[in-house]
Amino acid sequence: METYIFDAVRTPRGKGSKEKGALANIKPINLLSQLYAALEKRNGIDSKDIDSLILGCVGQVGGQGANIAKISSLYHGWGDHIDAMTVNTFCSSALTAIGLAYAKVQAGLSDMVVAGGIEMLSQVPMFSDQGAWFADKDVTVKTNYTIMGISADLIASLEGFNRDELDAYAVQSHQRAAKATANGHFKKSLIPISNQARETVLELDECIRANTTAEKLKRFDPVFQAFMTPNIQAKIKERYPQLEKLEYLHHVGNSPTMADGASVLLIGSLEKGKALGLKPRAKIRAFDSTACEPIIMLLGGQQSMLNAIQKAGLKVEDIDLHNFAEAFSASCLKYQRDLKIDSDKFNVNGGTMTMGHAQGASGAMITTTLMDEMERRGVQFGVAGISGGAGLGAGIVVENVSGG
């Protein structure tokens, strides 16, 4: 059975700061409820038309704990019949949720699924769940745990990228995101968020720094050398003997900006969509999830995207737009170089580095912004992908069927 995306909505991304974030006082469950309401209003549906809800979320504690997918469904007033699950594949969680929705529809297990993700880093900071991977010393050593910044510096060193190249990419991303925002390229799927007094608290992504320049980025010192351990240093030497020297090149300006946000998509069969009077926006041509060597970590998304393109029966040259989650500048530059992607097809409206990385939601965010831009340009094929912790990755190929 073929699977289609009928709609996609997202919140603006707020700064992932308790003191500075515009969404910091909005409960995660309320953020999701506003997106559910938008799906209902935009598509004329209610909960009886939905079989399942699947959400990605990394920090599944506090306000994001206890299967926030199911509880948010009940809180919003959707029917008891809705099957709901919350998944964690680190930063690729939301794209994993979309992949599971795709699989359920393909298998005939569900006719209409809401899938996406949520993360409020201002309220549930990274590592709040105290997982064994990073909190248990025995486990961290045995599994060779390291932070992503080390992985980014490893990629940059292996590929020979210098600081100027990494910073130039970051500046370009901020400029593209600022221009796209000013030109209204995100308006179709962007849902303004209100507080409980029904006052609008955020309408646009607030992490973008339109005045970023290469000169300003030169002020930042690399930050990840402090996190290097003797164990990881030895493992890098063992696994990457070709590396002459690990250069520390990433800093706060060319690394992802932590954010609050959520995004959900309405995914189902064409038959169900027709019965509800819905017009599909995109057809899911293929989905892939895989993993790479966990110390280098950030290449899982690239491999998943390439796998998805091949599964779709397409070539890289057939893809009109590539949305690759901007974990760090190095992984983006490597993707472009390895796959020979022109800059005018790659992250054309910026990405998670500049608009914000709401971990468990980012995979749905980049899929949503990809669809918006495909329709705006009237192009046929797009691919979105993201890398996650421990080497995990996910990728999806979508075909524009909206007529736009």
Short mmCIF file of C-alpha atoms in Angstrom, two decimals:
data_model
loop_
_atom_site.label_atom_id
_atom_site.label_comp_id
_atom_site.label_asym_id
_atom_site.label_seq_id
_atom_site.Cartn_x
_atom_site.Cartn_y
_atom_site.Cartn_z
CA MET A 1 0.00 0.00 0.00
CA GLU A 2 1.34 3.44 -0.90
CA THR A 3 1.79 6.01 1.85
CA TYR A 4 1.18 9.74 1.64
CA ILE A 5 1.72 12.83 3.74
CA PHE A 6 -1.43 14.92 3.83
CA ASP A 7 -0.21 17.72 6.05
CA ALA A 8 2.74 18.81 8.18
CA VAL A 9 2.85 21.46 10.87
CA ARG A 10 5.46 22.69 13.29
CA THR A 11 5.98 25.18 16.04
CA PRO A 12 8.50 27.97 15.78
CA ARG A 13 11.70 26.88 17.49
CA GLY A 14 12.36 28.67 20.76
CA LYS A 15 15.73 29.06 22.43
CA GLY A 16 16.43 26.06 24.62
CA SER A 17 17.02 28.28 27.62
CA LYS A 18 14.94 28.48 30.78
CA GLU A 19 15.76 32.17 31.12
CA LYS A 20 15.69 33.29 27.46
CA GLY A 21 13.44 30.88 25.56
CA ALA A 22 10.04 32.15 24.46
CA LEU A 23 8.55 28.67 24.86
CA ALA A 24 10.19 27.92 28.20
CA ASN A 25 6.95 28.34 30.15
CA ILE A 26 4.78 26.28 27.81
CA LYS A 27 4.23 22.69 28.92
CA PRO A 28 5.35 20.13 26.32
CA ILE A 29 1.90 18.61 26.39
CA ASN A 30 0.31 22.00 25.62
CA LEU A 31 2.73 22.58 22.76
CA LEU A 32 1.61 19.30 21.18
CA SER A 33 -2.06 20.05 21.80
CA GLN A 34 -1.78 23.24 19.76
CA LEU A 35 -0.32 21.29 16.84
CA TYR A 36 -3.06 18.64 17.09
CA ALA A 37 -5.65 21.42 16.99
CA ALA A 38 -3.99 22.88 13.90
CA LEU A 39 -4.14 19.51 12.11
CA GLU A 40 -7.82 19.21 12.95
CA LYS A 41 -8.70 22.73 11.82
CA ARG A 42 -6.62 22.68 8.64
CA ASN A 43 -7.88 19.28 7.48
CA GLY A 44 -11.40 19.07 8.88
CA ILE A 45 -10.67 15.87 10.77
CA ASP A 46 -11.13 14.66 14.33
CA SER A 47 -9.73 11.83 16.40
CA LYS A 48 -12.05 9.18 14.98
CA ASP A 49 -10.15 9.55 11.71
CA ILE A 50 -6.77 8.76 13.35
CA ASP A 51 -5.59 5.25 14.25
CA SER A 52 -2.22 5.86 15.78
CA LEU A 53 0.13 8.53 17.16
CA ILE A 54 3.92 8.11 17.18
CA LEU A 55 6.25 10.74 18.62
CA GLY A 56 9.99 11.01 18.95
CA CYS A 57 11.39 12.37 22.19
CA VAL A 58 14.89 12.04 23.64
CA GLY A 59 14.45 13.31 27.21
CA GLN A 60 11.60 11.12 28.35
CA VAL A 61 11.45 12.38 31.92
CA GLY A 62 9.47 15.06 33.75
CA GLY A 63 6.96 16.80 31.50
CA GLN A 64 8.14 14.66 28.58
CA GLY A 65 7.94 11.34 30.42
CA ALA A 66 5.29 8.61 30.77
CA ASN A 67 4.71 8.11 27.02
CA ILE A 68 3.96 11.71 26.13
CA ALA A 69 2.43 10.55 22.83
CA LYS A 70 -0.45 8.73 24.50
CA ILE A 71 -0.90 11.16 27.35
CA SER A 72 -0.90 14.18 25.02
CA SER A 73 -3.55 12.43 22.93
CA LEU A 74 -5.77 11.95 25.97
CA TYR A 75 -5.04 15.47 27.24
CA HIS A 76 -6.07 16.96 23.93
CA GLY A 77 -9.33 15.04 24.04
CA TRP A 78 -8.68 12.54 21.29
CA GLY A 79 -10.44 9.19 21.40
CA ASP A 80 -9.39 6.40 23.71
CA HIS A 81 -8.93 4.10 20.70
CA ILE A 82 -5.75 5.81 19.50
CA ASP A 83 -2.68 3.63 19.84
CA ALA A 84 0.29 5.79 20.79
CA MET A 85 3.99 5.32 21.41
CA THR A 86 7.00 7.49 22.16
CA VAL A 87 10.32 6.47 20.60
CA ASN A 88 13.93 7.45 21.29
CA THR A 89 16.63 7.06 18.67
CA PHE A 90 18.37 10.18 19.94
CA CYS A 91 18.36 13.07 17.43
CA SER A 92 16.77 10.90 14.72
CA SER A 93 13.73 10.13 16.92
CA ALA A 94 11.12 12.13 15.00
CA LEU A 95 12.24 10.77 11.65
CA THR A 96 12.13 7.28 13.16
CA ALA A 97 8.54 8.02 14.23
CA ILE A 98 7.70 9.02 10.65
CA GLY A 99 9.35 5.83 9.39
CA LEU A 100 7.26 3.73 11.79
CA ALA A 101 4.10 5.49 10.61
CA TYR A 102 5.10 4.79 7.01
CA ALA A 103 5.66 1.11 7.85
CA LYS A 104 2.30 0.80 9.60
CA VAL A 105 0.43 2.23 6.63
CA GLN A 106 2.46 0.18 4.14
CA ALA A 107 1.63 -2.99 6.08
CA GLY A 108 -2.06 -2.17 6.30
CA LEU A 109 -1.91 -1.89 10.09
CA SER A 110 -3.10 1.72 10.13
CA ASP A 111 -4.96 3.95 7.70
CA MET A 112 -4.09 7.34 9.21
CA VAL A 113 -1.25 8.12 11.62
CA VAL A 114 0.00 11.32 13.24
CA ALA A 115 3.79 11.17 13.60
CA GLY A 116 6.49 13.61 14.60
CA GLY A 117 8.38 14.70 17.69
CA ILE A 118 8.73 16.97 20.69
CA GLU A 119 11.66 18.31 22.70
CA MET A 120 11.75 21.14 25.22
CA LEU A 121 15.41 21.54 26.13
CA SER A 122 14.67 24.58 28.29
CA GLN A 123 12.69 22.29 30.60
CA VAL A 124 14.31 18.89 30.09
CA PRO A 125 18.01 19.53 29.40
CA MET A 126 20.24 17.05 27.62
CA PHE A 127 21.18 14.01 29.73
CA SER A 128 18.27 14.54 32.13
CA ASP A 129 17.36 10.87 31.87
CA GLN A 130 20.79 9.89 33.25
CA GLY A 131 21.07 7.04 30.77
CA ALA A 132 23.73 4.41 31.30
CA TRP A 133 25.45 5.30 28.02
CA PHE A 134 26.75 8.56 29.46
CA ALA A 135 26.10 8.31 33.23
CA ASP A 136 27.54 4.87 34.11
CA LYS A 137 31.34 4.96 33.91
CA ASP A 138 31.63 1.24 33.20
CA VAL A 139 29.17 1.54 30.32
CA THR A 140 30.74 4.72 28.91
CA VAL A 141 34.13 3.01 28.67
CA LYS A 142 32.83 -0.29 27.30
CA THR A 143 30.69 1.40 24.64
CA ASN A 144 33.29 4.11 23.85
CA TYR A 145 30.92 6.95 24.65
CA THR A 146 31.93 10.40 23.51
CA ILE A 147 30.09 13.61 22.76
CA MET A 148 29.11 14.64 19.26
CA GLY A 149 31.48 17.59 19.17
CA ILE A 150 34.44 15.22 19.28
CA SER A 151 32.87 13.28 16.40
CA ALA A 152 32.48 16.50 14.42
CA ASP A 153 36.13 17.43 14.99
CA LEU A 154 37.13 13.90 13.97
CA ILE A 155 35.23 14.23 10.67
CA ALA A 156 36.74 17.66 10.01
CA SER A 157 40.24 16.36 10.70
CA LEU A 158 39.85 13.27 8.53
CA GLU A 159 38.35 15.29 5.68
CA GLY A 160 40.85 18.14 5.91
CA PHE A 161 38.26 20.88 6.52
CA ASN A 162 39.69 24.01 8.07
CA ARG A 163 38.16 26.47 10.52
CA ASP A 164 37.39 29.04 7.83
CA GLU A 165 35.40 26.50 5.78
CA LEU A 166 33.41 25.37 8.80
CA ASP A 167 32.62 28.94 9.81
CA ALA A 168 31.68 29.93 6.26
CA TYR A 169 29.11 27.16 6.18
CA ALA A 170 27.62 28.38 9.49
CA VAL A 171 27.39 31.97 8.22
CA GLN A 172 25.67 30.77 5.04
CA SER A 173 23.15 28.77 7.06
CA HIS A 174 22.20 31.74 9.25
CA GLN A 175 21.88 34.00 6.21
CA ARG A 176 19.70 31.49 4.37
CA ALA A 177 17.44 30.93 7.38
CA ALA A 178 17.07 34.67 7.93
CA LYS A 179 16.25 35.28 4.26
CA ALA A 180 13.74 32.42 4.14
CA THR A 181 12.03 33.73 7.27
CA ALA A 182 11.86 37.27 5.92
CA ASN A 183 10.40 36.00 2.64
CA GLY A 184 7.77 33.88 4.38
CA HIS A 185 9.06 30.52 3.13
CA PHE A 186 8.07 28.79 6.37
CA LYS A 187 4.58 30.27 6.73
CA LYS A 188 2.65 27.34 5.26
CA SER A 189 3.44 24.94 8.07
CA LEU A 190 4.38 27.27 10.92
CA ILE A 191 1.87 27.42 13.79
CA PRO A 192 2.12 30.39 16.19
CA ILE A 193 2.18 29.26 19.82
CA SER A 194 0.10 30.76 22.60
CA ASN A 195 0.21 30.56 26.38
CA GLN A 196 -2.75 29.53 28.54
CA ALA A 197 -4.02 33.11 28.49
CA ARG A 198 -4.24 32.69 24.69
CA GLU A 199 -1.54 35.30 24.15
CA THR A 200 0.83 34.56 21.28
CA VAL A 201 4.32 33.99 22.67
CA LEU A 202 6.19 32.94 19.52
CA GLU A 203 5.46 33.21 15.80
CA LEU A 204 8.90 32.78 14.20
CA ASP A 205 12.04 30.76 14.91
CA GLU A 206 13.96 32.75 17.49
CA CYS A 207 17.41 31.12 17.29
CA ILE A 208 18.42 32.58 13.91
CA ARG A 209 21.22 35.14 14.10
CA ALA A 210 20.85 37.18 10.92
CA ASN A 211 23.89 39.34 11.73
CA THR A 212 26.32 36.41 11.98
CA THR A 213 29.58 37.02 10.09
CA ALA A 214 32.83 35.14 9.69
CA GLU A 215 34.57 37.86 11.68
CA LYS A 216 32.21 37.40 14.61
CA LEU A 217 32.66 33.64 14.57
CA LYS A 218 36.43 34.04 14.83
CA ARG A 219 35.93 35.23 18.42
CA PHE A 220 34.78 31.79 19.53
CA ASP A 221 37.29 29.26 20.79
CA PRO A 222 36.88 25.54 20.01
CA VAL A 223 35.14 23.89 22.95
CA PHE A 224 35.28 20.13 22.62
CA GLN A 225 38.91 19.35 23.50
CA ALA A 226 37.91 19.52 27.16
CA PHE A 227 35.67 16.48 26.65
CA MET A 228 38.34 14.21 25.18
CA THR A 229 39.15 11.17 27.33
CA PRO A 230 42.21 8.88 27.24
CA ASN A 231 39.93 5.99 26.26
CA ILE A 232 38.47 7.80 23.24
CA GLN A 233 41.87 9.15 22.25
CA ALA A 234 43.19 5.59 22.15
CA LYS A 235 40.16 4.27 20.28
CA ILE A 236 40.40 7.00 17.64
CA LYS A 237 44.05 6.11 17.08
CA GLU A 238 43.10 2.43 16.79
CA ARG A 239 40.11 2.87 14.47
CA TYR A 240 41.44 5.76 12.38
CA PRO A 241 45.18 5.11 12.00
CA GLN A 242 45.27 7.36 8.94
CA LEU A 243 44.57 10.39 11.13
CA GLU A 244 47.77 12.31 11.76
CA LYS A 245 46.33 14.81 14.23
CA LEU A 246 42.89 15.56 15.64
CA GLU A 247 42.18 19.25 15.13
CA TYR A 248 39.67 20.95 17.44
CA LEU A 249 37.67 23.25 15.16
CA HIS A 250 34.04 23.31 16.26
CA HIS A 251 32.65 25.91 18.63
CA VAL A 252 29.26 27.33 19.62
CA GLY A 253 28.96 29.19 16.32
CA ASN A 254 29.31 26.19 13.97
CA SER A 255 27.51 23.67 16.19
CA PRO A 256 23.75 23.09 16.59
CA THR A 257 21.71 25.56 18.61
CA MET A 258 19.70 23.83 21.35
CA ALA A 259 15.99 24.57 21.03
CA ASP A 260 12.42 23.93 22.09
CA GLY A 261 9.84 22.79 19.56
CA ALA A 262 7.54 20.19 18.10
CA SER A 263 6.36 19.05 14.68
CA VAL A 264 3.76 16.53 13.52
CA LEU A 265 2.72 15.10 10.15
CA LEU A 266 -0.54 13.51 9.02
CA ILE A 267 0.39 10.28 7.23
CA GLY A 268 -1.91 7.69 5.69
CA SER A 269 -3.20 5.73 2.75
CA LEU A 270 -4.57 7.43 -0.33
CA GLU A 271 -7.89 5.61 0.12
CA LYS A 272 -8.35 6.94 3.65
CA GLY A 273 -7.35 10.41 2.54
CA LYS A 274 -9.91 10.38 -0.25
CA ALA A 275 -12.60 9.23 2.16
CA LEU A 276 -11.81 12.23 4.36
CA GLY A 277 -11.64 14.64 1.44
CA LEU A 278 -7.91 15.23 1.87
CA LYS A 279 -5.45 16.06 -0.87
CA PRO A 280 -1.96 14.60 -0.39
CA ARG A 281 1.03 16.90 -0.31
CA ALA A 282 3.71 14.26 -0.73
CA LYS A 283 4.20 10.56 -1.31
CA ILE A 284 6.76 8.74 0.81
CA ARG A 285 8.94 6.95 -1.72
CA ALA A 286 11.33 5.30 0.74
CA PHE A 287 12.59 5.34 4.31
CA ASP A 288 15.79 3.98 5.81
CA SER A 289 17.39 3.76 9.23
CA THR A 290 20.88 2.49 9.89
CA ALA A 291 23.92 3.16 12.05
CA CYS A 292 27.62 3.85 11.60
CA GLU A 293 30.71 3.42 13.78
CA PRO A 294 29.66 5.11 17.04
CA ILE A 295 32.73 7.24 17.74
CA ILE A 296 32.47 9.08 14.42
CA MET A 297 28.70 8.98 14.99
CA LEU A 298 27.58 11.76 12.65
CA LEU A 299 27.68 9.76 9.40
CA GLY A 300 24.61 7.62 10.10
CA GLY A 301 22.26 10.17 8.59
CA GLN A 302 24.27 10.50 5.40
CA GLN A 303 24.28 6.74 4.88
CA SER A 304 20.55 6.50 5.62
CA MET A 305 19.77 9.23 3.11
CA LEU A 306 21.83 7.48 0.45
CA ASN A 307 20.15 4.15 1.28
CA ALA A 308 16.70 5.75 1.05
CA ILE A 309 17.49 7.24 -2.36
CA GLN A 310 18.54 3.80 -3.60
CA LYS A 311 15.47 2.13 -2.07
CA ALA A 312 13.31 4.64 -3.93
CA GLY A 313 14.87 3.48 -7.21
CA LEU A 314 16.44 6.88 -7.72
CA LYS A 315 19.92 8.31 -8.13
CA VAL A 316 21.43 11.19 -6.20
CA GLU A 317 21.16 13.24 -9.40
CA ASP A 318 17.36 12.81 -9.32
CA ILE A 319 17.01 14.57 -5.99
CA ASP A 320 16.04 18.22 -6.27
CA LEU A 321 16.49 19.21 -2.62
CA HIS A 322 18.50 17.77 0.28
CA ASN A 323 17.62 18.63 3.90
CA PHE A 324 20.35 17.22 6.12
CA ALA A 325 20.09 18.09 9.81
CA GLU A 326 22.95 20.45 10.56
CA ALA A 327 24.49 18.69 13.50
CA PHE A 328 27.82 20.43 12.86
CA SER A 329 29.42 22.14 9.88
CA ALA A 330 31.81 19.24 9.17
CA SER A 331 29.10 16.63 8.55
CA CYS A 332 27.30 18.99 6.17
CA LEU A 333 30.43 19.74 4.15
CA LYS A 334 31.26 16.04 3.96
CA TYR A 335 27.76 15.19 2.68
CA GLN A 336 27.97 17.83 -0.02
CA ARG A 337 31.44 16.72 -1.12
CA ASP A 338 30.84 12.96 -0.97
CA LEU A 339 27.58 13.09 -2.92
CA LYS A 340 28.63 16.02 -5.14
CA ILE A 341 25.63 18.16 -4.15
CA ASP A 342 25.42 21.72 -5.43
CA SER A 343 24.95 24.32 -2.72
CA ASP A 344 21.69 25.49 -4.31
CA LYS A 345 20.14 22.08 -3.56
CA PHE A 346 21.47 21.62 -0.04
CA ASN A 347 19.86 23.06 3.11
CA VAL A 348 18.69 25.99 1.06
CA ASN A 349 16.79 27.59 3.95
CA GLY A 350 19.29 26.88 6.70
CA GLY A 351 18.70 24.18 9.27
CA THR A 352 19.10 22.94 12.81
CA MET A 353 22.38 24.77 13.37
CA THR A 354 20.69 28.09 12.84
CA MET A 355 16.95 27.64 13.37
CA GLY A 356 17.48 25.38 16.36
CA HIS A 357 17.85 21.71 17.19
CA ALA A 358 14.91 20.45 19.24
CA GLN A 359 16.41 16.97 19.41
CA GLY A 360 13.39 14.64 19.37
CA ALA A 361 11.50 16.92 16.97
CA SER A 362 14.22 17.81 14.46
CA GLY A 363 13.60 14.91 12.05
CA ALA A 364 10.00 16.02 11.60
CA MET A 365 11.04 19.69 11.40
CA ILE A 366 13.39 19.08 8.49
CA THR A 367 10.84 16.91 6.68
CA THR A 368 8.23 19.64 7.06
CA THR A 369 10.49 22.44 5.82
CA LEU A 370 11.63 20.20 2.96
CA MET A 371 8.04 19.71 1.79
CA ASP A 372 7.33 23.43 2.04
CA GLU A 373 10.30 24.29 -0.15
CA MET A 374 9.59 21.52 -2.67
CA GLU A 375 6.10 22.92 -3.15
CA ARG A 376 7.34 26.49 -3.35
CA ARG A 377 9.83 25.56 -6.07
CA GLY A 378 7.57 23.04 -7.80
CA VAL A 379 10.21 20.28 -7.74
CA GLN A 380 9.59 16.53 -7.66
CA PHE A 381 11.96 14.72 -5.28
CA GLY A 382 13.47 15.60 -1.94
CA VAL A 383 15.41 13.77 0.75
CA ALA A 384 15.66 14.53 4.46
CA GLY A 385 17.98 12.90 6.94
CA ILE A 386 19.50 13.18 10.36
CA SER A 387 22.24 11.58 12.44
CA GLY A 388 21.76 10.57 16.05
CA GLY A 389 23.78 9.45 19.03
CA ALA A 390 25.74 6.17 18.97
CA GLY A 391 25.87 6.33 15.16
CA LEU A 392 22.15 6.07 14.50
CA GLY A 393 20.70 7.68 11.38
CA ALA A 394 17.47 7.99 9.43
CA GLY A 395 16.56 9.19 5.95
CA ILE A 396 13.39 9.67 3.94
CA VAL A 397 12.65 10.36 0.27
CA VAL A 398 9.44 12.20 -0.55
CA GLU A 399 7.81 13.01 -3.88
CA ASN A 400 5.86 16.21 -4.32
CA VAL A 401 2.30 15.37 -5.44
CA SER A 402 0.69 18.64 -4.36
CA GLY A 403 0.76 20.19 -7.80
CA GLY A 404 2.88 22.99 -6.35
#
